[in-house]
Each structure stands twice: as structure tokens, then as C-alpha cells.
Tab-separated table of C-alpha atoms and ligand atoms in Angstrom:
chain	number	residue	atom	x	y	z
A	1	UNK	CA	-17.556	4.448	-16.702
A	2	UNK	CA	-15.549	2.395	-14.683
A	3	UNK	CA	-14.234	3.541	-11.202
A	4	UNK	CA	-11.614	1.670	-8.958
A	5	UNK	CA	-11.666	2.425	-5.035
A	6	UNK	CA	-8.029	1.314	-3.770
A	7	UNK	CA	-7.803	1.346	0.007
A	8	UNK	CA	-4.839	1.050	1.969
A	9	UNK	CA	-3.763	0.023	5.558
A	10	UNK	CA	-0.033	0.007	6.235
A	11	UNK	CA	0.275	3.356	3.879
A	12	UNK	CA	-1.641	5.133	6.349
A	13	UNK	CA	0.069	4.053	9.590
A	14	UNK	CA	2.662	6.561	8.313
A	15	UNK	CA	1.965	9.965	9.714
A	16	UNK	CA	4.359	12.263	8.682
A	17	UNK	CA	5.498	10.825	5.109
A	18	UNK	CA	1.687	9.662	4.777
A	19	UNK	CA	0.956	12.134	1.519
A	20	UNK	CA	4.768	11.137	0.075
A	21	UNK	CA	3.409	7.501	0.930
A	22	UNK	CA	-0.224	8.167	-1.131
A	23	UNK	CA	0.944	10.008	-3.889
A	24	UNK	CA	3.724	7.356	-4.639
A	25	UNK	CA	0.870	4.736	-4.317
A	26	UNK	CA	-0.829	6.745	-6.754
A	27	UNK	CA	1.689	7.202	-9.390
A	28	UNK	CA	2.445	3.308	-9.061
A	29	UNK	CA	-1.028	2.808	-9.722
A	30	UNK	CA	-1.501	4.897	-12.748
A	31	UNK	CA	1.926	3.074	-14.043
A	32	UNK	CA	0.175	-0.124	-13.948
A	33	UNK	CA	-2.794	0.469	-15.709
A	34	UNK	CA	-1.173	2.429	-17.902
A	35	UNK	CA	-3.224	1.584	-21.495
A	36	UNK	CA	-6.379	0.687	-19.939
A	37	UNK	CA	-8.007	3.497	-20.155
A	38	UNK	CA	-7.205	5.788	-17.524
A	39	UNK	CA	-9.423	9.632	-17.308
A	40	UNK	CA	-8.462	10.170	-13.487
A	41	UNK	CA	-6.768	9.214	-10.460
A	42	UNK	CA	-7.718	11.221	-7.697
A	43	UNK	CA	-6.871	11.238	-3.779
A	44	UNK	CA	-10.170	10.845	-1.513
A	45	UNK	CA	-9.994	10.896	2.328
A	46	UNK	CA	-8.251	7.445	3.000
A	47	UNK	CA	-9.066	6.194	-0.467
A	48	UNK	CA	-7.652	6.079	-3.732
A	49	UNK	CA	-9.765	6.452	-7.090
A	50	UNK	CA	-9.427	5.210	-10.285
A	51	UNK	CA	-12.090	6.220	-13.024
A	52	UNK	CA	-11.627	4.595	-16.765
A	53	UNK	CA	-13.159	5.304	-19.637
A	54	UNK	CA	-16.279	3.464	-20.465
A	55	UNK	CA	-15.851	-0.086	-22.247
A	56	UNK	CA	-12.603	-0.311	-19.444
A	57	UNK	CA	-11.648	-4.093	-19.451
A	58	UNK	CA	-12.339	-4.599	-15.903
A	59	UNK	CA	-10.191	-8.234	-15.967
A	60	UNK	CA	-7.475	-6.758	-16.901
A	61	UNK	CA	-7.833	-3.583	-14.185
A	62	UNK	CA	-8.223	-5.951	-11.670
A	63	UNK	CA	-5.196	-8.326	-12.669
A	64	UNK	CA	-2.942	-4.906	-12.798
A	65	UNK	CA	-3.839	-3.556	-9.745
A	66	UNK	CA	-3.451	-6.538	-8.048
A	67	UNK	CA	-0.099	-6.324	-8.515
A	68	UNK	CA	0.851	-3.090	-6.842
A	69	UNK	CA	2.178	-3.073	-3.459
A	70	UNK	CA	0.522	-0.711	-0.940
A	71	UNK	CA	-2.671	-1.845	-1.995
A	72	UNK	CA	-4.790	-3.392	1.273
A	73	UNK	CA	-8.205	-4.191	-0.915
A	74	UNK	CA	-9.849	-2.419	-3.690
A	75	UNK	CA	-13.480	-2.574	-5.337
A	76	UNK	CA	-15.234	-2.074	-8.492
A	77	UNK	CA	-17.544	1.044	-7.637
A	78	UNK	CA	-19.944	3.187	-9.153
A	79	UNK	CA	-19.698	6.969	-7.927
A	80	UNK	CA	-23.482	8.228	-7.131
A	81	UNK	CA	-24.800	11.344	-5.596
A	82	UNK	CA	-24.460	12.035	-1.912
A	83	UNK	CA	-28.704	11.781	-1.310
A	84	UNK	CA	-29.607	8.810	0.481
A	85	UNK	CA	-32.539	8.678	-1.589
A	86	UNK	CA	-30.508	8.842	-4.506
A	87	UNK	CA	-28.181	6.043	-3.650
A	88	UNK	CA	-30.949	3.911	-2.420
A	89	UNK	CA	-32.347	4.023	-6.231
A	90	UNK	CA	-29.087	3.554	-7.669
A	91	UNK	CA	-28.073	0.562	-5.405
A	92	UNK	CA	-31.643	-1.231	-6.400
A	93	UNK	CA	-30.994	-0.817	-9.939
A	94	UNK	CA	-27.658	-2.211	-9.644
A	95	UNK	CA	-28.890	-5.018	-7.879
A	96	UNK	CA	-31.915	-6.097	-10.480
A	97	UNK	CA	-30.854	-9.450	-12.224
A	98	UNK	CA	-28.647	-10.023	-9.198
A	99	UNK	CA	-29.946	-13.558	-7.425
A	100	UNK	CA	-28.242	-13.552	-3.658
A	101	UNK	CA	-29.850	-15.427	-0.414
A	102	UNK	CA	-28.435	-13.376	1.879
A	103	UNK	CA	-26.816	-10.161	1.931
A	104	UNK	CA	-25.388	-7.393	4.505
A	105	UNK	CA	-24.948	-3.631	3.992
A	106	UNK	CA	-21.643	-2.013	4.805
A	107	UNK	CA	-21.328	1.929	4.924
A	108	UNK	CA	-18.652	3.763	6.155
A	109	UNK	CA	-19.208	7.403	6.362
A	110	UNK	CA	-15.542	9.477	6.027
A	111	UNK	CA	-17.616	12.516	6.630
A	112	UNK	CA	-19.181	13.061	9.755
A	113	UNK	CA	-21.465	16.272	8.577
A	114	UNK	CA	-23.542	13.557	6.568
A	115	UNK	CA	-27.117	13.861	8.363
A	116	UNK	CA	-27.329	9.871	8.958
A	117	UNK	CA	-24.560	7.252	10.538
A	118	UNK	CA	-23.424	4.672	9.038
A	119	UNK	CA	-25.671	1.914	11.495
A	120	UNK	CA	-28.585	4.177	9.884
A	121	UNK	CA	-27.498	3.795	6.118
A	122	UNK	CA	-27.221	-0.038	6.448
A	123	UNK	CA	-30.236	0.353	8.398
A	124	UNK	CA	-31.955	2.053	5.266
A	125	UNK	CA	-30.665	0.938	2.272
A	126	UNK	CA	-30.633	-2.802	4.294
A	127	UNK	CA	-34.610	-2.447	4.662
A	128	UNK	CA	-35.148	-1.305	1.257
A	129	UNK	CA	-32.954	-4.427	-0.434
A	130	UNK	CA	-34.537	-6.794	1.921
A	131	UNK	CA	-38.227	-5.612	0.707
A	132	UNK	CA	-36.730	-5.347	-2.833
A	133	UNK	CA	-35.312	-8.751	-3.340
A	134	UNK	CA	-36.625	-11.026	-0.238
A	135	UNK	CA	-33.119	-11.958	0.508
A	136	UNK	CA	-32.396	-12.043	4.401
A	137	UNK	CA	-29.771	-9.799	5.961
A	138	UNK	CA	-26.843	-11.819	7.120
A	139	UNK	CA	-24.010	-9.308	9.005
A	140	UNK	CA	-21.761	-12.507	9.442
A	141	UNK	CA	-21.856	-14.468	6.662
A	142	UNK	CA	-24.086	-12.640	3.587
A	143	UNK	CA	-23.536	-13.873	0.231
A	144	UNK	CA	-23.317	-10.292	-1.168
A	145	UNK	CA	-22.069	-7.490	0.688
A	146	UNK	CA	-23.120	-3.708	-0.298
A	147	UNK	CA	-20.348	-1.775	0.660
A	148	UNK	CA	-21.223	1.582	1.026
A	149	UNK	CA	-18.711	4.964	1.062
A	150	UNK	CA	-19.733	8.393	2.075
A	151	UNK	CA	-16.758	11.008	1.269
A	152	UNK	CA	-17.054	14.708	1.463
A	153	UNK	CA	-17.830	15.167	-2.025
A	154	UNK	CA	-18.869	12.133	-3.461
A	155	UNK	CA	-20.302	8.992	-2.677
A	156	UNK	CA	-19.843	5.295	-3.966
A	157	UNK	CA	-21.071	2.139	-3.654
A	158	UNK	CA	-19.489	-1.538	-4.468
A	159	UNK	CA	-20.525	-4.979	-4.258
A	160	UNK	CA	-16.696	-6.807	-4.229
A	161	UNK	CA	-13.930	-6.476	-1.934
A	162	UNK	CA	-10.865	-7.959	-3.689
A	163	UNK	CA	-7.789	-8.506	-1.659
A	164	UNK	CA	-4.880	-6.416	-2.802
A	165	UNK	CA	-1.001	-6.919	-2.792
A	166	UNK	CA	-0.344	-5.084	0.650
A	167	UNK	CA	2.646	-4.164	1.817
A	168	UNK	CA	4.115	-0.639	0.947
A	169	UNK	CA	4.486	1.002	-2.659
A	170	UNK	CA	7.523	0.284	-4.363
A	171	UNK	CA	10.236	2.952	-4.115
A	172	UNK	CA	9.087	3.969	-0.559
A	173	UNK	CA	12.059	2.071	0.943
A	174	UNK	CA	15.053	3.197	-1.419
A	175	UNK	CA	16.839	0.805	-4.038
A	176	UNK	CA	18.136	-2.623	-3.378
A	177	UNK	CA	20.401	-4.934	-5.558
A	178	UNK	CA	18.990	-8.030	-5.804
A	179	UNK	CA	21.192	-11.067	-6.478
A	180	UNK	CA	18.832	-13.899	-8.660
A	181	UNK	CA	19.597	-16.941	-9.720
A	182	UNK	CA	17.775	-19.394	-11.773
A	183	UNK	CA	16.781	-20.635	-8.762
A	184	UNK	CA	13.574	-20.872	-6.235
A	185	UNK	CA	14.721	-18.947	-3.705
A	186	UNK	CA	15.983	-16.037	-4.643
A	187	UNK	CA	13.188	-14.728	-7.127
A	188	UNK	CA	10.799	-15.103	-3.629
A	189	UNK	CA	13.644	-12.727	-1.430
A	190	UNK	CA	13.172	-9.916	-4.738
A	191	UNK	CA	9.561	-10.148	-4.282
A	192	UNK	CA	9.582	-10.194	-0.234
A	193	UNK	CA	11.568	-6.702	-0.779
A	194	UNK	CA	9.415	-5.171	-3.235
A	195	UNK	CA	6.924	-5.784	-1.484
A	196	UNK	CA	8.640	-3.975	1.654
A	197	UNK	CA	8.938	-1.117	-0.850
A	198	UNK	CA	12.075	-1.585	-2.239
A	199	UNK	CA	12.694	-0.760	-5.868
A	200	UNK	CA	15.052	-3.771	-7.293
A	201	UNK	CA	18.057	-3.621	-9.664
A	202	UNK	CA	19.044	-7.458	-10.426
A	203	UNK	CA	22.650	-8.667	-10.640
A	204	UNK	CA	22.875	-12.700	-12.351
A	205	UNK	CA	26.362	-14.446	-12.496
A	206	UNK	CA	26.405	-16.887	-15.471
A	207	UNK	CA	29.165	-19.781	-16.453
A	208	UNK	CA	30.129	-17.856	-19.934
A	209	UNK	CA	32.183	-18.899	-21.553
A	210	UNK	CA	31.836	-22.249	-20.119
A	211	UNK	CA	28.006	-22.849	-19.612
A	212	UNK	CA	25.341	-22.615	-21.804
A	213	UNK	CA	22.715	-19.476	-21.631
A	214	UNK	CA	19.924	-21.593	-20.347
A	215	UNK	CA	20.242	-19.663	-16.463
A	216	UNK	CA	20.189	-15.980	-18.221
A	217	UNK	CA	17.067	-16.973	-20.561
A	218	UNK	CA	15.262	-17.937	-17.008
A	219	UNK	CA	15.908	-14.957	-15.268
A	220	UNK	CA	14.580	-12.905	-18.027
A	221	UNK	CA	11.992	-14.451	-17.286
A	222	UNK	CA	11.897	-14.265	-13.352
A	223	UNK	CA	12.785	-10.483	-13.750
A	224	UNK	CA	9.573	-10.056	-16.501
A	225	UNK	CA	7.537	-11.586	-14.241
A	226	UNK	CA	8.519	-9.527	-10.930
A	227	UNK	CA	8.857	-6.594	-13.102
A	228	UNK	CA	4.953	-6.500	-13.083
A	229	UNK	CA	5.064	-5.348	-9.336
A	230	UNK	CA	7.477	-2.153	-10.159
A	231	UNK	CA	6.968	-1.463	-13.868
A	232	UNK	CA	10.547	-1.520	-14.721
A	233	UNK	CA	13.790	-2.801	-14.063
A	234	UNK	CA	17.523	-3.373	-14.732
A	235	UNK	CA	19.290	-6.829	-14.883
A	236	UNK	CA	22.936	-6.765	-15.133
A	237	UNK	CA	23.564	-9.776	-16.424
A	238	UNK	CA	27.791	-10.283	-15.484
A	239	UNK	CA	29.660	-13.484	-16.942
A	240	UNK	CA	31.342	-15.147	-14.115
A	241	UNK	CA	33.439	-18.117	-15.762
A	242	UNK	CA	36.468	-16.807	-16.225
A	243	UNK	CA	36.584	-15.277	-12.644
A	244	UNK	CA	35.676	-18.906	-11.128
A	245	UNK	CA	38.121	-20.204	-13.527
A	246	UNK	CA	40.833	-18.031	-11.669
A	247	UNK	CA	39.383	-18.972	-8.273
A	248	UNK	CA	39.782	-22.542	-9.625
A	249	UNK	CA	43.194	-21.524	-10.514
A	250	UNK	CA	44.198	-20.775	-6.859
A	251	UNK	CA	41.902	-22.048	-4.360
A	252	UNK	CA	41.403	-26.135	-2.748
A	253	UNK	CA	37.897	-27.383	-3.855
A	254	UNK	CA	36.219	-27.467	-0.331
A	255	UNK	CA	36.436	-23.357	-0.484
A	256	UNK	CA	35.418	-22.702	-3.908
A	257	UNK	CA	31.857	-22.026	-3.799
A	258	UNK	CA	32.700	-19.645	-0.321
A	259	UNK	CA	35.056	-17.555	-2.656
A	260	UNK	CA	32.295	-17.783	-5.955
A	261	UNK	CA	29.987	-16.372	-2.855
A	262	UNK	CA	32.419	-13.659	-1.575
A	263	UNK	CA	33.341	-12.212	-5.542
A	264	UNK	CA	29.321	-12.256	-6.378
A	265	UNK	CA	28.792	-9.945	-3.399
A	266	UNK	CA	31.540	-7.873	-4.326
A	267	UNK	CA	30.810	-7.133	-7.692
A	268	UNK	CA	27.087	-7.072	-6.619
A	269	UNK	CA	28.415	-4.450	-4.172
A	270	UNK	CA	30.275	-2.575	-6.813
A	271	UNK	CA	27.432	-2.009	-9.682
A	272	UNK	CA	25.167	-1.486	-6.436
A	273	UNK	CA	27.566	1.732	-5.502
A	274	UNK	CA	27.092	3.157	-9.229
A	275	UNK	CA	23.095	2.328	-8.885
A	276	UNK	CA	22.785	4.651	-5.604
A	277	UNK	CA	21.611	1.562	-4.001
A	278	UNK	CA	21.544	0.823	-0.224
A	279	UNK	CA	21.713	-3.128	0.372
A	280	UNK	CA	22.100	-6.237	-0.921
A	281	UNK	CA	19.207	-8.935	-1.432
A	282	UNK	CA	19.973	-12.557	-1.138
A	283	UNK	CA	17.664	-15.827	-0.948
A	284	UNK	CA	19.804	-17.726	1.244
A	285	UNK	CA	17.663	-19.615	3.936
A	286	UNK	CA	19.545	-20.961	6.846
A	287	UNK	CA	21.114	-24.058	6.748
A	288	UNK	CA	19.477	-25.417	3.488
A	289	UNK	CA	22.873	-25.818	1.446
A	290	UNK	CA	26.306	-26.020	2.458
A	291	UNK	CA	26.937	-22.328	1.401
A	292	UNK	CA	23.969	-21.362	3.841
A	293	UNK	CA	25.706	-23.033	7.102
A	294	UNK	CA	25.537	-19.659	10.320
A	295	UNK	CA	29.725	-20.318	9.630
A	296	UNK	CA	29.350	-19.832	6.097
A	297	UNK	CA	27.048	-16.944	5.701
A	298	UNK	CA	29.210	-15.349	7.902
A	299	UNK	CA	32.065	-15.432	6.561
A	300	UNK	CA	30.675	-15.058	2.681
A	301	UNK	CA	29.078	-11.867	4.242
A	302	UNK	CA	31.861	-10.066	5.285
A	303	UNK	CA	33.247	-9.602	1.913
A	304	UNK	CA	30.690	-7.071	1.405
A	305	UNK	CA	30.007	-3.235	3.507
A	306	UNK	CA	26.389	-2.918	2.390
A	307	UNK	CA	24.025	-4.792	4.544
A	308	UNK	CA	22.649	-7.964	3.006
A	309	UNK	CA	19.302	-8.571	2.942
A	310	UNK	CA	18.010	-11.669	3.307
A	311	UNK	CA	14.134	-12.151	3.151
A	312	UNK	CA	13.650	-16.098	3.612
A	313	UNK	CA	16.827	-16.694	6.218
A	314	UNK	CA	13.988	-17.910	8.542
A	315	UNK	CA	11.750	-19.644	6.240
A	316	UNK	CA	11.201	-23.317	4.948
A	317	UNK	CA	11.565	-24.921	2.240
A	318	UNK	CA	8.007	-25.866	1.586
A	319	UNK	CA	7.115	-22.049	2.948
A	320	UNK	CA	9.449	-20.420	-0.055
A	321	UNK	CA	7.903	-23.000	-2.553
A	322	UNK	CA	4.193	-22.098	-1.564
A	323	UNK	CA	4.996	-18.123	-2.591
A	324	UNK	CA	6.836	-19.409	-5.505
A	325	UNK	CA	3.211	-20.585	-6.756
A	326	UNK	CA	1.630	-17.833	-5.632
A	327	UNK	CA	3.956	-15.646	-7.169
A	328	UNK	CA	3.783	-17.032	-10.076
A	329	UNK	CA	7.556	-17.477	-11.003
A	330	UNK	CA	8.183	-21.287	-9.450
A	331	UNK	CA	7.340	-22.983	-12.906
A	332	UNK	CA	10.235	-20.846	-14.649
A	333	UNK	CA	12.789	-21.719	-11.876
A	334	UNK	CA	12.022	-25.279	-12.045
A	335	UNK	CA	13.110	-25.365	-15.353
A	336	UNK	CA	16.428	-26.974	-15.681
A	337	UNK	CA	19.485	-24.974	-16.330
A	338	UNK	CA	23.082	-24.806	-15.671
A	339	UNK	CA	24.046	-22.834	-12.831
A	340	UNK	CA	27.574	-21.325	-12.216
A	341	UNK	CA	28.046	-22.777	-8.911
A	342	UNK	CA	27.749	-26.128	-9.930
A	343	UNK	CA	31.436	-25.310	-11.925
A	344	UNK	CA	33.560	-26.481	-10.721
A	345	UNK	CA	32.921	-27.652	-7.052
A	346	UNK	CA	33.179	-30.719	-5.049
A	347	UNK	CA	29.793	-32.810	-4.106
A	348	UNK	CA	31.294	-32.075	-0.517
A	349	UNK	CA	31.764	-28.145	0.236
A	350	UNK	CA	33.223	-26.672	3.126
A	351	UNK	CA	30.524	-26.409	5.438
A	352	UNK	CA	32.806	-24.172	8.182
A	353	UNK	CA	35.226	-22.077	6.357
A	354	UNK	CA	36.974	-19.883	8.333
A	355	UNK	CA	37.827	-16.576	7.688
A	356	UNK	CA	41.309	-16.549	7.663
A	357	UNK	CA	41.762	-19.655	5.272
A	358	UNK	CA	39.591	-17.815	2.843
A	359	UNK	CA	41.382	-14.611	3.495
A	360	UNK	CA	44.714	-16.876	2.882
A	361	UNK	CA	43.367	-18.158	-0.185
A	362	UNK	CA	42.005	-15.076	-1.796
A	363	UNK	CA	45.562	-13.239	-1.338
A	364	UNK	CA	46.768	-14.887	-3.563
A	365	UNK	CA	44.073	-13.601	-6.137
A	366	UNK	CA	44.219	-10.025	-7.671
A	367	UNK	CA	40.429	-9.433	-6.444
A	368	UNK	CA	40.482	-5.884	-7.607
A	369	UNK	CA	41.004	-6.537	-10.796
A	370	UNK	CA	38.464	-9.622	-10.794
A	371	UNK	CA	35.866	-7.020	-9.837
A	372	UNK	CA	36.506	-4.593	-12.819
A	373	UNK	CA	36.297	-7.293	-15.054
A	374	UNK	CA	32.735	-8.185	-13.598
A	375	UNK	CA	31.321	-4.772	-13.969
A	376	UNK	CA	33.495	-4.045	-17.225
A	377	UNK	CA	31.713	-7.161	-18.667
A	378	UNK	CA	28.621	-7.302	-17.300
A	379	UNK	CA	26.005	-6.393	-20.327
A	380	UNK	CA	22.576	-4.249	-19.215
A	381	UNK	CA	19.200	-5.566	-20.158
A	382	UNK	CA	15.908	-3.150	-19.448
A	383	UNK	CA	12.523	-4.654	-18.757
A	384	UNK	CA	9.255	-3.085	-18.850
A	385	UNK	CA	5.357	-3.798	-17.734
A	386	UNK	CA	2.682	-3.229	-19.012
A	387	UNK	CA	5.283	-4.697	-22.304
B	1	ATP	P1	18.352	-19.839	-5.242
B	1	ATP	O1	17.175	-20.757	-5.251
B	1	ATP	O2	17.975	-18.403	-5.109
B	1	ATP	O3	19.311	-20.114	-6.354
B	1	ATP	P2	19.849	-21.524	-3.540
B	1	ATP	O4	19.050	-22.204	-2.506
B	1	ATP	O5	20.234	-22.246	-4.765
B	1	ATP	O6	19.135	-20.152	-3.903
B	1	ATP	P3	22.559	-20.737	-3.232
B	1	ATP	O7	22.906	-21.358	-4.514
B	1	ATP	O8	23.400	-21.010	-2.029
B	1	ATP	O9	21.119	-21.036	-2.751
B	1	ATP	O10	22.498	-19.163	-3.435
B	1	ATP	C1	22.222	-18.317	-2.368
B	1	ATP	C2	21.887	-16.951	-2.892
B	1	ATP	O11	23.015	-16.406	-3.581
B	1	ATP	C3	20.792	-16.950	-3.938
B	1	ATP	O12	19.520	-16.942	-3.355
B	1	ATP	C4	21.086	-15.697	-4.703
B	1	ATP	O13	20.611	-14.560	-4.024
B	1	ATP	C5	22.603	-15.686	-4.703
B	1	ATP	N1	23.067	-16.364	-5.926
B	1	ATP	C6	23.458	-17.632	-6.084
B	1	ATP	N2	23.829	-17.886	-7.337
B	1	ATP	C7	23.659	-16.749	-8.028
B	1	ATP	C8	23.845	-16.352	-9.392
B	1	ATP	N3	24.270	-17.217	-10.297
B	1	ATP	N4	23.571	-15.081	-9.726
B	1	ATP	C9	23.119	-14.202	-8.811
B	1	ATP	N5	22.922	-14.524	-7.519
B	1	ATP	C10	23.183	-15.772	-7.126
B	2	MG	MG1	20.802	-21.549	-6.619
């Protein structure tokens, strides 16, 4: 048998919504390890367990639960009776074959009935390891720690501590559109907000009829990848040539990519309405393009009611590319594709529009009906994890 303690931090700094906040946790949990095995998930005092079947792959356990945001740390842990004498026997067995220098017990005792404290568990079980296996006890540095849990009804130890996702659990903070691109950036904003405990619907603008597919094939991608933190998700995918081609139509080059920026958000905004969902995601970083200029982003913004969202507007470069690697989606976005703002535009942007040029221009455009066509066009695509 194989049993899972998930602990979390931020999940419990919520008092009121705290059992909403654990019992979402939860059912994100069980979603992710969902053909592993699962007998039991189970609420403890501050704790979450997890007990599998025996034989559960315990790589692939760890690499699911990993995933799921809300988690602060979790352990490997075998369940044992709550008798000191008991546990004592158990933790020796468990430790036979083990070869560690150093070592340091930690027990944390969730019920305060339990005859001993914890200082007199690692005390105990710390005297009888030492004698067992010579190793010195080490409370800074040990090579192995023993972490030790007494709970009301049962009682666990675990020798790893593995360092979970954190954050909140996805769906705690409502539903977000997210608009991705092929790009870096904005596959690092989706995750920033799931991990804030949004659940994500994506919205991608592609150059059909007049680009090739190669930017929708890499956000399937992006979205299977991210889809791993919230189990499943919706990409609209919308084809956005023959609106730029209109925008071509009617606009001066310098202001084309501001108007691409404006119809993206309304559109965004408009499938975002019938999805129930409360804001708008972005991965624009200050100042890195022309499009991202304070004048810019202000004016692209107000084309849109819902707040935007915008995870990295603070970040670096380097900083966003870092979490790309970690994230595990960077190698998919450097892939070379053809993105729809490249159609179209001058090397040299407008880097201050002004509102009431753009306004000027865009009059001239029947923007309503460029937003039906959008959403009337845009196909659906449903992703799962576990696949
Ligand atoms: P990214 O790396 O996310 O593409 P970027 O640095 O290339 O960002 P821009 O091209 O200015 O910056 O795009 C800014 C933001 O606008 C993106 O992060 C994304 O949220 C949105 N966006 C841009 N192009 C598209 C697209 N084709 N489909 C959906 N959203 C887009
Ligand atoms: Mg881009």
C-alpha cells in the first residue's frame, strides 16, 4: 500500500472558505491521479491523504501530484499505529538496508492528547535510530530526515519531503480567458494564473487563410502541456486573416498591430462572456515590443470591459524564459512558426498610438460584425490529462 501525505500552506491561510479550499484541493488531486490506483482520499487535520493500491507506481504519483496547485510539499508515508512503541519498530524496519551518516527526527504531533511531545518523540525514536544504525543526529543538516505525524486517529511516518506546486487549487479563483500565442510569454502568464487558482479557457488568433497551421499545432501543444495543472481545457482556436485583412483594408501600417491587439481582446472578450468568465489573461511584459509600450497597452486595453490580466507586466525577459524551462513548455514555443501579427505590419510600429487616431481609424471598420465572424468561426478543441 502506498499512501501520499499532501500538505498545504496558502490553502489554510483561508479561514472561512478553508473546507471549500480543501475539498477542491482534494478533488483536484484525485483528478490527477486518476488511473493510478486510487482506494482513498481522505481529509486529516491540516493534511491531505492519498492511499493507492499496492504495486502503485510511485514515479508516476509523484510526477502527477506535482503538478497540482495548492500543494505546499507532500511525502511518501506509511500509516502505522498510534503506539510509540509500535512506530519505533516500524520506523527501524523501514530503515534496515538504508546507509545514511547523519540523520534528524521530525514529529509533529496534530493532537495534543498524545501522552508524549513532539521534542520527546524525536527524542525517542532519535535515540533508538542512533543506537540502531550508528549514524549521528544532525538537526541542521542530516542526510535523512524521519518525519514523523501524529493525527487523532492515525499516525504516519515519511522519510522525503518533496516540494509541491504551491499556490492555490485551480478553480478557487473563478475562470479566466487566456489569450496564447505560439509564443514564450504568454504560455508563462496561463500558468502564473493557474497557479493563482484560476481555471483557463484559451483563445489563439491564427493567419488562416493566409498562414500556414504551424502556430495552432504549437499551442496544442502549450495547452496539453498546461492542461496537466487543471485536467482539462478548452482552446478556441479563431482564424484571424480575413479580419486583419480588413484592418489592412482601412488602417496606415504604423497602427495595424494596435488594431490586430484591440479586435483579439474583443473577440477574446466576447467568447469570454459566453464562458462565464471574469478577466482576460495576457503575456505582455512592459516595454519588450512595440505593442507593449505604457502608451500602447493603454490604449489596446481599453477596447476591452473585463479586466486584463497580465502576469509577467513586471518581469524580464531572462525571468519569463527561466519558468519557461521550468515549466516545461519553452522548447515548444521556440519552435518556429508563423504568427498572425507578423501579417502584414511594418518593421517600425507605432510605438504611441493615441486613442483617438485608432478610434478614427477603426470607424471606419464595421467592428461588430468583425467580432461575430471571430466567434462564428472560431472552431472548439477539448484537451484532457491524464490523456
Ligand atoms: P508571446 O510570447 O506570448 O507571444 P509576445 O512577447 O510575442 O508574447 P505580443 O506579440 O505583443 O508579445 O503579444 C502580447 C500578448 O498578446 C501575448 O502574450 C498574448 O497574450 C496575446 N497574443 C498575441 N498574439 C496572439 C495570438 N496570435 N493569439 C492569442 N493571443 C495572442
Ligand atoms: Mg508573440
Amino acid at each position: 500500500m502506498t499512501c501520499v501525505l499532501v500538505r498545504y500552506h496558502e490553502v489554510a491561510l483561508k479561514k472561512g472558505n478553508r473546507p471549500y479550499f480543501v475539498e477542491l484541493l482534494k478533488r483536484n488531486l484525485v483528478s490527477a491521479v486518476k488511473g493510478l490506483g486510487l482506494e482513498e482520499a481522505k481529509s486529516l487535520p491540516a493534511r491531505l491523504l492519498l492511499r493507492f493500491s499496492a504495486g502503485g507506481n510511485a514515479e508516476e504519483i509523484r510526477r502527477r501530484v506535482e503538478g497540482v496547485f495548492g500543494v505546499a510539499n507532500f511525502s511518501f508515508a506509511e500509516r502505522v499505529p498510534r503506539d510509540l512503541d509500535a512506530l519505533q519498530a516500524k520506523v527501524l524496519d523501514a530503515l534496515d538496508g538504508k546507509r545514511f551518516a547523519s540523520f534528524r527526527v521530525d514529529a509533529r504531533r496534530a493532537d495534543k492528547e498524545f501522552p508524549l511531545t513532539s521534542p520527546e518523540i524525536n527524542r525517542r525514536i532519535g535515540a533508538a535510530i542512533k543506537e540502531r544504525s550508528g549514524a549521528r543526529v544532525d538537526l541542521k543538516n542530516g542526510e535523512l530526515t524521519i518525519a514523523i505525524e501524529i493525527l487523532p486517529r492515525d499516525a504516519f511516518f515519511a522519510f522525503d519531503k518533496i516540494a509541491g506546486a504551491g499556490g492555490l487549487p485551480v478553480g478557487a479563483s473563478g475562470r479566466v480567458v487566456s489569450l496564447i500565442s505560439g509564443g514564450i510569454d504568454s504560455p508563462v502568464a496561463a500558468y502564473r494564473m493557474m497557479q493563482r487558482g484560476c481555471r483557463l479557457i484559451f483563445v489563439h488568433f491564427h493567419g488562416a487563410p493566409y498562414l500556414d497551421g504551424t502556430s495552432q499545432e504549437k499551442v496544442r501543444q502549450l495547452v496539453q502541456i498546461l492542461t496537466r495543472h487543471q485536467f482539462t481545457s478548452r482552446l478556441y482556436l479563431v482564424p484571424f486573416g480575413e479580419i486583419q485583412r480588413q484592418i489592412v483594408a482601412a488602417v496606415l501600417r504604423p497602427l495595424r498591430v494596435v488594431l490586430y491587439r484591440r479586435m483579439m481582446l474583443r473577440i477574446a472578450e466576447s467568447i469570454a462572456r459566453r464562458e462565464k468568465a471574469g478577466a482576460l489573461v495576457t503575456g505582455e511584459s512592459l516595454a519588450q515590443v512595440a505593442s507593449q509600450t505604457l502608451e500602447n497597452m493603454t490604449v489596446i486595453e481599453k477596447a476591452a470591459r473585463l479586466s486584463i490580466l497580465r502576469p509577467l507586466v513586471g518581469m524580464d525577459k531572462q525571468e519569463i524564459i527561466d519558468q519557461a524551462r521550468r515549466i516545461g513548455t519553452f522548447e515548444t514555443s521556440a519552435i518556429p512558426d508563423q504568427d498572425c501579427c507578423q501579417l502584414f505590419v511594418p518593421k517600425h510600429p507605432a510605438t504611441k498610438a493615441r486613442l483617438a487616431d485608432v478610434e478614427h481609424s477603426e470607424s471606419r471598420l464595421d467592428l461588430a460584425a468583425m467580432i461575430q465572424l471571430g466567434v462564428e468561426k472560431a472552431e472548439k478543441e477539448e484537451f484532457k490529462f491524464p490523456e
